[in-house]
Protein backbone atom coordinates (compact mmCIF):
# COMPACT_ATOMS: atom_id res chain seq x y z
CA UNK A 1 -46.45 -88.98 -42.26
CA UNK A 2 -47.39 -85.72 -40.50
CA UNK A 3 -44.86 -84.86 -37.85
CA UNK A 4 -45.00 -82.51 -34.84
CA UNK A 5 -41.95 -80.39 -34.43
CA UNK A 6 -41.21 -78.34 -31.32
CA UNK A 7 -38.32 -75.83 -31.24
CA UNK A 8 -36.73 -74.16 -28.31
CA UNK A 9 -35.91 -70.50 -29.04
CA UNK A 10 -32.70 -69.28 -27.42
CA UNK A 11 -29.63 -71.19 -28.66
CA UNK A 12 -31.72 -73.42 -30.91
CA UNK A 13 -33.54 -71.08 -33.28
CA UNK A 14 -31.58 -68.01 -32.42
CA UNK A 15 -27.84 -67.65 -32.61
CA UNK A 16 -26.00 -66.97 -29.34
CA UNK A 17 -23.79 -64.60 -31.31
CA UNK A 18 -26.43 -62.39 -32.72
CA UNK A 19 -29.74 -63.40 -30.97
CA UNK A 20 -31.20 -63.58 -34.53
CA UNK A 21 -32.74 -66.53 -36.35
CA UNK A 22 -30.42 -67.55 -39.27
CA UNK A 23 -31.98 -67.35 -42.69
CA UNK A 24 -31.33 -71.05 -43.25
CA UNK A 25 -33.41 -71.77 -40.16
CA UNK A 26 -36.30 -69.59 -41.41
CA UNK A 27 -36.31 -71.45 -44.73
CA UNK A 28 -36.23 -74.85 -42.93
CA UNK A 29 -39.36 -73.88 -40.90
CA UNK A 30 -41.09 -72.72 -44.06
CA UNK A 31 -40.39 -76.05 -45.74
CA UNK A 32 -41.64 -78.01 -42.73
CA UNK A 33 -44.95 -76.17 -42.78
CA UNK A 34 -45.26 -76.36 -46.53
CA UNK A 35 -44.98 -80.19 -46.28
CA UNK A 36 -47.97 -80.20 -43.92
CA UNK A 37 -46.16 -80.73 -40.62
CA UNK A 38 -47.24 -79.15 -37.31
CA UNK A 39 -44.60 -76.63 -36.16
CA UNK A 40 -44.56 -75.02 -32.71
CA UNK A 41 -42.17 -73.20 -30.36
CA UNK A 42 -41.47 -74.78 -26.94
CA UNK A 43 -39.87 -72.19 -24.75
CA UNK A 44 -39.52 -70.83 -21.25
CA UNK A 45 -40.31 -67.33 -22.45
CA UNK A 46 -43.49 -65.44 -21.45
CA UNK A 47 -46.35 -66.07 -23.73
CA UNK A 48 -46.52 -62.59 -25.21
CA UNK A 49 -42.79 -62.64 -25.91
CA UNK A 50 -42.79 -66.18 -27.39
CA UNK A 51 -45.80 -65.55 -29.62
CA UNK A 52 -44.32 -62.37 -30.92
CA UNK A 53 -41.31 -64.34 -32.18
CA UNK A 54 -43.50 -67.16 -33.46
CA UNK A 55 -45.43 -64.76 -35.59
CA UNK A 56 -42.30 -63.36 -37.15
CA UNK A 57 -41.49 -66.98 -38.25
CA UNK A 58 -45.01 -67.72 -39.48
CA UNK A 59 -45.66 -70.09 -36.59
CA UNK A 60 -49.07 -69.98 -34.84
CA UNK A 61 -48.62 -72.42 -31.95
CA UNK A 62 -46.48 -72.02 -28.89
CA UNK A 63 -45.73 -73.93 -25.73
CA UNK A 64 -44.64 -71.02 -23.55
CA UNK A 65 -43.72 -70.31 -19.94
CA UNK A 66 -41.88 -73.61 -19.57
CA UNK A 67 -45.15 -75.54 -20.17
CA UNK A 68 -47.50 -73.27 -18.22
CA UNK A 69 -48.66 -71.49 -21.32
CA UNK A 70 -50.21 -72.91 -24.54
CA UNK A 71 -51.28 -71.16 -27.75
CA UNK A 72 -52.66 -73.21 -30.61
CA UNK A 73 -53.34 -71.74 -34.03
CA UNK A 74 -53.23 -68.22 -32.65
CA UNK A 75 -55.63 -68.97 -29.80
CA UNK A 76 -54.43 -68.75 -26.19
CA UNK A 77 -55.58 -72.05 -24.61
CA UNK A 78 -54.17 -71.47 -21.11
CA UNK A 79 -51.64 -69.38 -19.32
CA UNK A 80 -51.08 -70.66 -15.78
CA UNK A 81 -49.50 -68.95 -12.80
CA UNK A 82 -46.66 -70.38 -10.70
CA UNK A 83 -48.07 -71.86 -7.43
CA UNK A 84 -48.91 -68.73 -5.45
CA UNK A 85 -48.42 -70.07 -1.92
CA UNK A 86 -44.91 -71.25 -2.82
CA UNK A 87 -44.17 -67.90 -4.55
CA UNK A 88 -45.38 -65.92 -1.49
CA UNK A 89 -43.25 -68.06 0.87
CA UNK A 90 -40.27 -67.71 -1.41
CA UNK A 91 -40.54 -63.88 -1.67
CA UNK A 92 -41.12 -63.67 2.13
CA UNK A 93 -37.76 -65.37 2.57
CA UNK A 94 -36.07 -63.08 0.06
CA UNK A 95 -37.38 -60.04 1.87
CA UNK A 96 -35.28 -61.20 4.89
CA UNK A 97 -32.20 -61.80 2.77
CA UNK A 98 -29.66 -59.79 0.77
CA UNK A 99 -31.01 -60.96 -2.59
CA UNK A 100 -33.18 -58.36 -4.41
CA UNK A 101 -35.95 -59.56 -6.68
CA UNK A 102 -38.40 -58.52 -9.39
CA UNK A 103 -41.51 -60.46 -10.57
CA UNK A 104 -43.75 -60.64 -13.57
CA UNK A 105 -47.43 -60.60 -12.66
CA UNK A 106 -49.07 -60.00 -16.10
CA UNK A 107 -48.58 -61.24 -19.62
CA UNK A 108 -46.61 -58.17 -20.46
CA UNK A 109 -42.89 -57.55 -20.90
CA UNK A 110 -42.73 -55.97 -17.34
CA UNK A 111 -41.36 -56.87 -13.99
CA UNK A 112 -42.32 -55.33 -10.65
CA UNK A 113 -40.26 -54.64 -7.55
CA UNK A 114 -40.33 -52.41 -4.49
CA UNK A 115 -37.02 -50.67 -5.06
CA UNK A 116 -34.28 -50.29 -7.62
CA UNK A 117 -31.76 -52.74 -6.08
CA UNK A 118 -32.47 -55.54 -8.62
CA UNK A 119 -31.98 -53.24 -11.55
CA UNK A 120 -29.01 -51.41 -10.02
CA UNK A 121 -27.17 -54.60 -9.29
CA UNK A 122 -28.02 -56.60 -12.43
CA UNK A 123 -28.62 -54.02 -15.14
CA UNK A 124 -31.26 -56.39 -16.44
CA UNK A 125 -33.48 -54.35 -18.71
CA UNK A 126 -34.94 -57.15 -20.98
CA UNK A 127 -38.36 -56.51 -19.33
CA UNK A 128 -39.41 -53.03 -18.42
CA UNK A 129 -38.79 -52.49 -14.69
CA UNK A 130 -41.63 -51.04 -12.62
CA UNK A 131 -40.64 -49.71 -9.21
CA UNK A 132 -43.39 -49.30 -6.63
CA UNK A 133 -42.42 -48.74 -3.00
CA UNK A 134 -45.71 -50.12 -1.63
CA UNK A 135 -45.95 -53.06 -4.05
CA UNK A 136 -47.51 -56.02 -2.27
CA UNK A 137 -46.90 -59.33 -4.04
CA UNK A 138 -49.53 -61.03 -1.90
CA UNK A 139 -52.24 -59.12 -3.74
CA UNK A 140 -51.11 -60.67 -7.08
CA UNK A 141 -53.52 -63.32 -8.25
CA UNK A 142 -50.86 -64.63 -10.70
CA UNK A 143 -47.14 -64.75 -10.87
CA UNK A 144 -45.46 -65.91 -14.01
CA UNK A 145 -41.70 -65.40 -13.40
CA UNK A 146 -39.46 -64.24 -10.57
CA UNK A 147 -35.99 -62.87 -11.07
CA UNK A 148 -33.41 -62.88 -8.30
CA UNK A 149 -29.95 -61.36 -8.10
CA UNK A 150 -27.99 -64.29 -6.69
CA UNK A 151 -24.59 -65.60 -7.76
CA UNK A 152 -24.56 -69.27 -8.71
CA UNK A 153 -22.22 -70.19 -5.89
CA UNK A 154 -24.76 -68.79 -3.32
CA UNK A 155 -27.85 -70.73 -4.59
CA UNK A 156 -27.53 -73.09 -1.60
CA UNK A 157 -28.45 -70.27 0.74
CA UNK A 158 -31.92 -70.01 -0.81
CA UNK A 159 -35.01 -72.09 0.08
CA UNK A 160 -36.88 -72.66 -3.19
CA UNK A 161 -40.15 -74.07 -1.65
CA UNK A 162 -40.39 -76.58 -4.51
CA UNK A 163 -40.13 -74.02 -7.22
CA UNK A 164 -38.03 -74.83 -10.26
CA UNK A 165 -35.28 -72.43 -11.35
CA UNK A 166 -32.84 -71.85 -14.18
CA UNK A 167 -29.97 -69.45 -14.78
CA UNK A 168 -31.12 -66.39 -16.74
CA UNK A 169 -27.58 -64.87 -16.62
CA UNK A 170 -24.67 -65.80 -14.47
CA UNK A 171 -25.78 -63.75 -11.43
CA UNK A 172 -29.53 -63.89 -12.09
CA UNK A 173 -31.76 -66.76 -11.03
CA UNK A 174 -35.04 -67.14 -12.84
CA UNK A 175 -37.95 -68.97 -11.28
CA UNK A 176 -40.09 -70.46 -13.99
CA UNK A 177 -41.55 -73.93 -14.86
CA UNK A 178 -39.37 -76.44 -16.66
CA UNK A 179 -42.06 -78.80 -17.94
CA UNK A 180 -42.38 -78.01 -21.62
CA UNK A 181 -43.59 -81.58 -22.21
CA UNK A 182 -46.97 -80.74 -20.62
CA UNK A 183 -47.84 -78.43 -23.42
CA UNK A 184 -46.71 -80.96 -26.01
CA UNK A 185 -48.84 -83.65 -24.34
CA UNK A 186 -51.88 -81.39 -24.64
CA UNK A 187 -51.24 -80.74 -28.32
CA UNK A 188 -50.86 -84.47 -29.07
CA UNK A 189 -54.06 -85.23 -27.17
CA UNK A 190 -56.02 -82.60 -29.20
CA UNK A 191 -54.46 -83.79 -32.48
CA UNK A 192 -54.77 -87.50 -31.59
CA UNK A 193 -51.11 -87.74 -32.64
CA UNK A 194 -48.77 -90.62 -31.79
CA UNK A 195 -45.47 -90.29 -29.87
CA UNK A 196 -43.48 -91.52 -32.93
CA UNK A 197 -44.53 -88.42 -34.84
CA UNK A 198 -42.91 -86.03 -32.32
CA UNK A 199 -39.49 -84.21 -32.88
CA UNK A 200 -38.07 -81.83 -30.29
CA UNK A 201 -35.06 -79.53 -30.67
CA UNK A 202 -33.26 -77.90 -27.77
CA UNK A 203 -30.01 -76.73 -26.29
CA UNK A 204 -30.49 -76.03 -22.55
CA UNK A 205 -31.18 -77.81 -19.29
CA UNK A 206 -34.75 -76.46 -19.34
CA UNK A 207 -35.24 -78.71 -22.40
CA UNK A 208 -34.45 -81.91 -20.54
CA UNK A 209 -38.01 -82.79 -19.66
CA UNK A 210 -39.06 -82.79 -23.33
CA UNK A 211 -36.16 -84.99 -24.33
CA UNK A 212 -38.25 -88.07 -23.63
CA UNK A 213 -37.31 -91.57 -24.90
CA UNK A 214 -40.55 -91.94 -26.83
CA UNK A 215 -39.93 -88.71 -28.80
CA UNK A 216 -37.12 -88.06 -31.26
CA UNK A 217 -34.92 -85.43 -29.80
CA UNK A 218 -32.27 -83.30 -31.39
CA UNK A 219 -29.62 -81.45 -29.34
CA UNK A 220 -27.86 -78.55 -30.94
CA UNK A 221 -24.04 -78.66 -31.22
CA UNK A 222 -23.87 -75.79 -28.75
CA UNK A 223 -26.15 -77.63 -26.26
CA UNK A 224 -25.33 -78.43 -22.65
CA UNK A 225 -23.40 -81.77 -22.49
CA UNK A 226 -26.06 -83.35 -20.27
CA UNK A 227 -28.75 -82.59 -22.80
CA UNK A 228 -26.66 -84.05 -25.60
CA UNK A 229 -26.36 -87.23 -23.57
CA UNK A 230 -30.14 -87.55 -23.56
CA UNK A 231 -30.60 -86.70 -27.26
CA UNK A 232 -31.52 -89.11 -30.09
CA UNK A 233 -29.23 -87.11 -32.28
CA UNK A 234 -26.70 -84.29 -31.91
CA UNK A 235 -26.48 -81.84 -34.78
CA UNK A 236 -24.14 -78.85 -35.45
CA UNK A 237 -24.16 -75.52 -33.67
CA UNK A 238 -27.01 -73.16 -34.43
CA UNK A 239 -24.51 -70.79 -36.01
CA UNK A 240 -23.39 -73.62 -38.30
CA UNK A 241 -26.95 -74.35 -39.64
CA UNK A 242 -27.34 -77.14 -37.15
CA UNK A 243 -31.17 -77.09 -37.13
CA UNK A 244 -31.49 -77.29 -40.92
CA UNK A 245 -28.67 -79.75 -41.16
CA UNK A 246 -30.52 -82.15 -38.90
CA UNK A 247 -33.81 -81.70 -40.75
CA UNK A 248 -32.09 -82.53 -44.05
CA UNK A 249 -30.15 -85.44 -42.44
CA UNK A 250 -33.52 -87.21 -41.78
CA UNK A 251 -35.25 -86.16 -45.00
CA UNK A 252 -37.77 -83.84 -43.32
CA UNK A 253 -36.84 -80.94 -45.62
CA UNK A 254 -35.15 -80.76 -49.01
């Protein structure tokens, strides 16, 4: 039976200790593909970032941007913006607050802001920071991610206008979709595949929506306890070959 495997990246494929993919995990993915299974990433990362990692693993399909991006067999199917009206209202509010921000408006590892406060306060350099004093976010026809310097205990002071958010780091809020299942649904539709052929792996709260009862879900040993409670099976930590151990446990690889 051909199965459809979807893997989160951070904390699932990559080790929290090294941010690298363990060799045992790479071999497990190779075996899954050699057996004729469909293998894809399912991540909150920006499409260009996620697909770069996929290529390094020999994977050609990616659910990216928390479900707002989809790449199948190397072809970008769609890459949708966050809802612009909600983004504009959210940023308008931030402009009147003490919380500096930066946003991603292109499928590039870049984020834009008007001043250096976000970078100065967070030190966040994962994306290249572009400072433009006259930057007008209302001229942006697409917004993929928004980063805000806001401690967790102060989240209640922010109006999110219906936008979903996760924690990028302890003091950084990240506005991005958390609906990875949407990309999976599209792939299943195109492949005419059944729900009982789906296997999803994850570790974080942004994986909750794809831990559906009709799909087989595997939580890593290092996963959030709430995600573990939703999982069909809980494996070992990623640093202890948790991904490959689960695949061997169910006979999906040798």
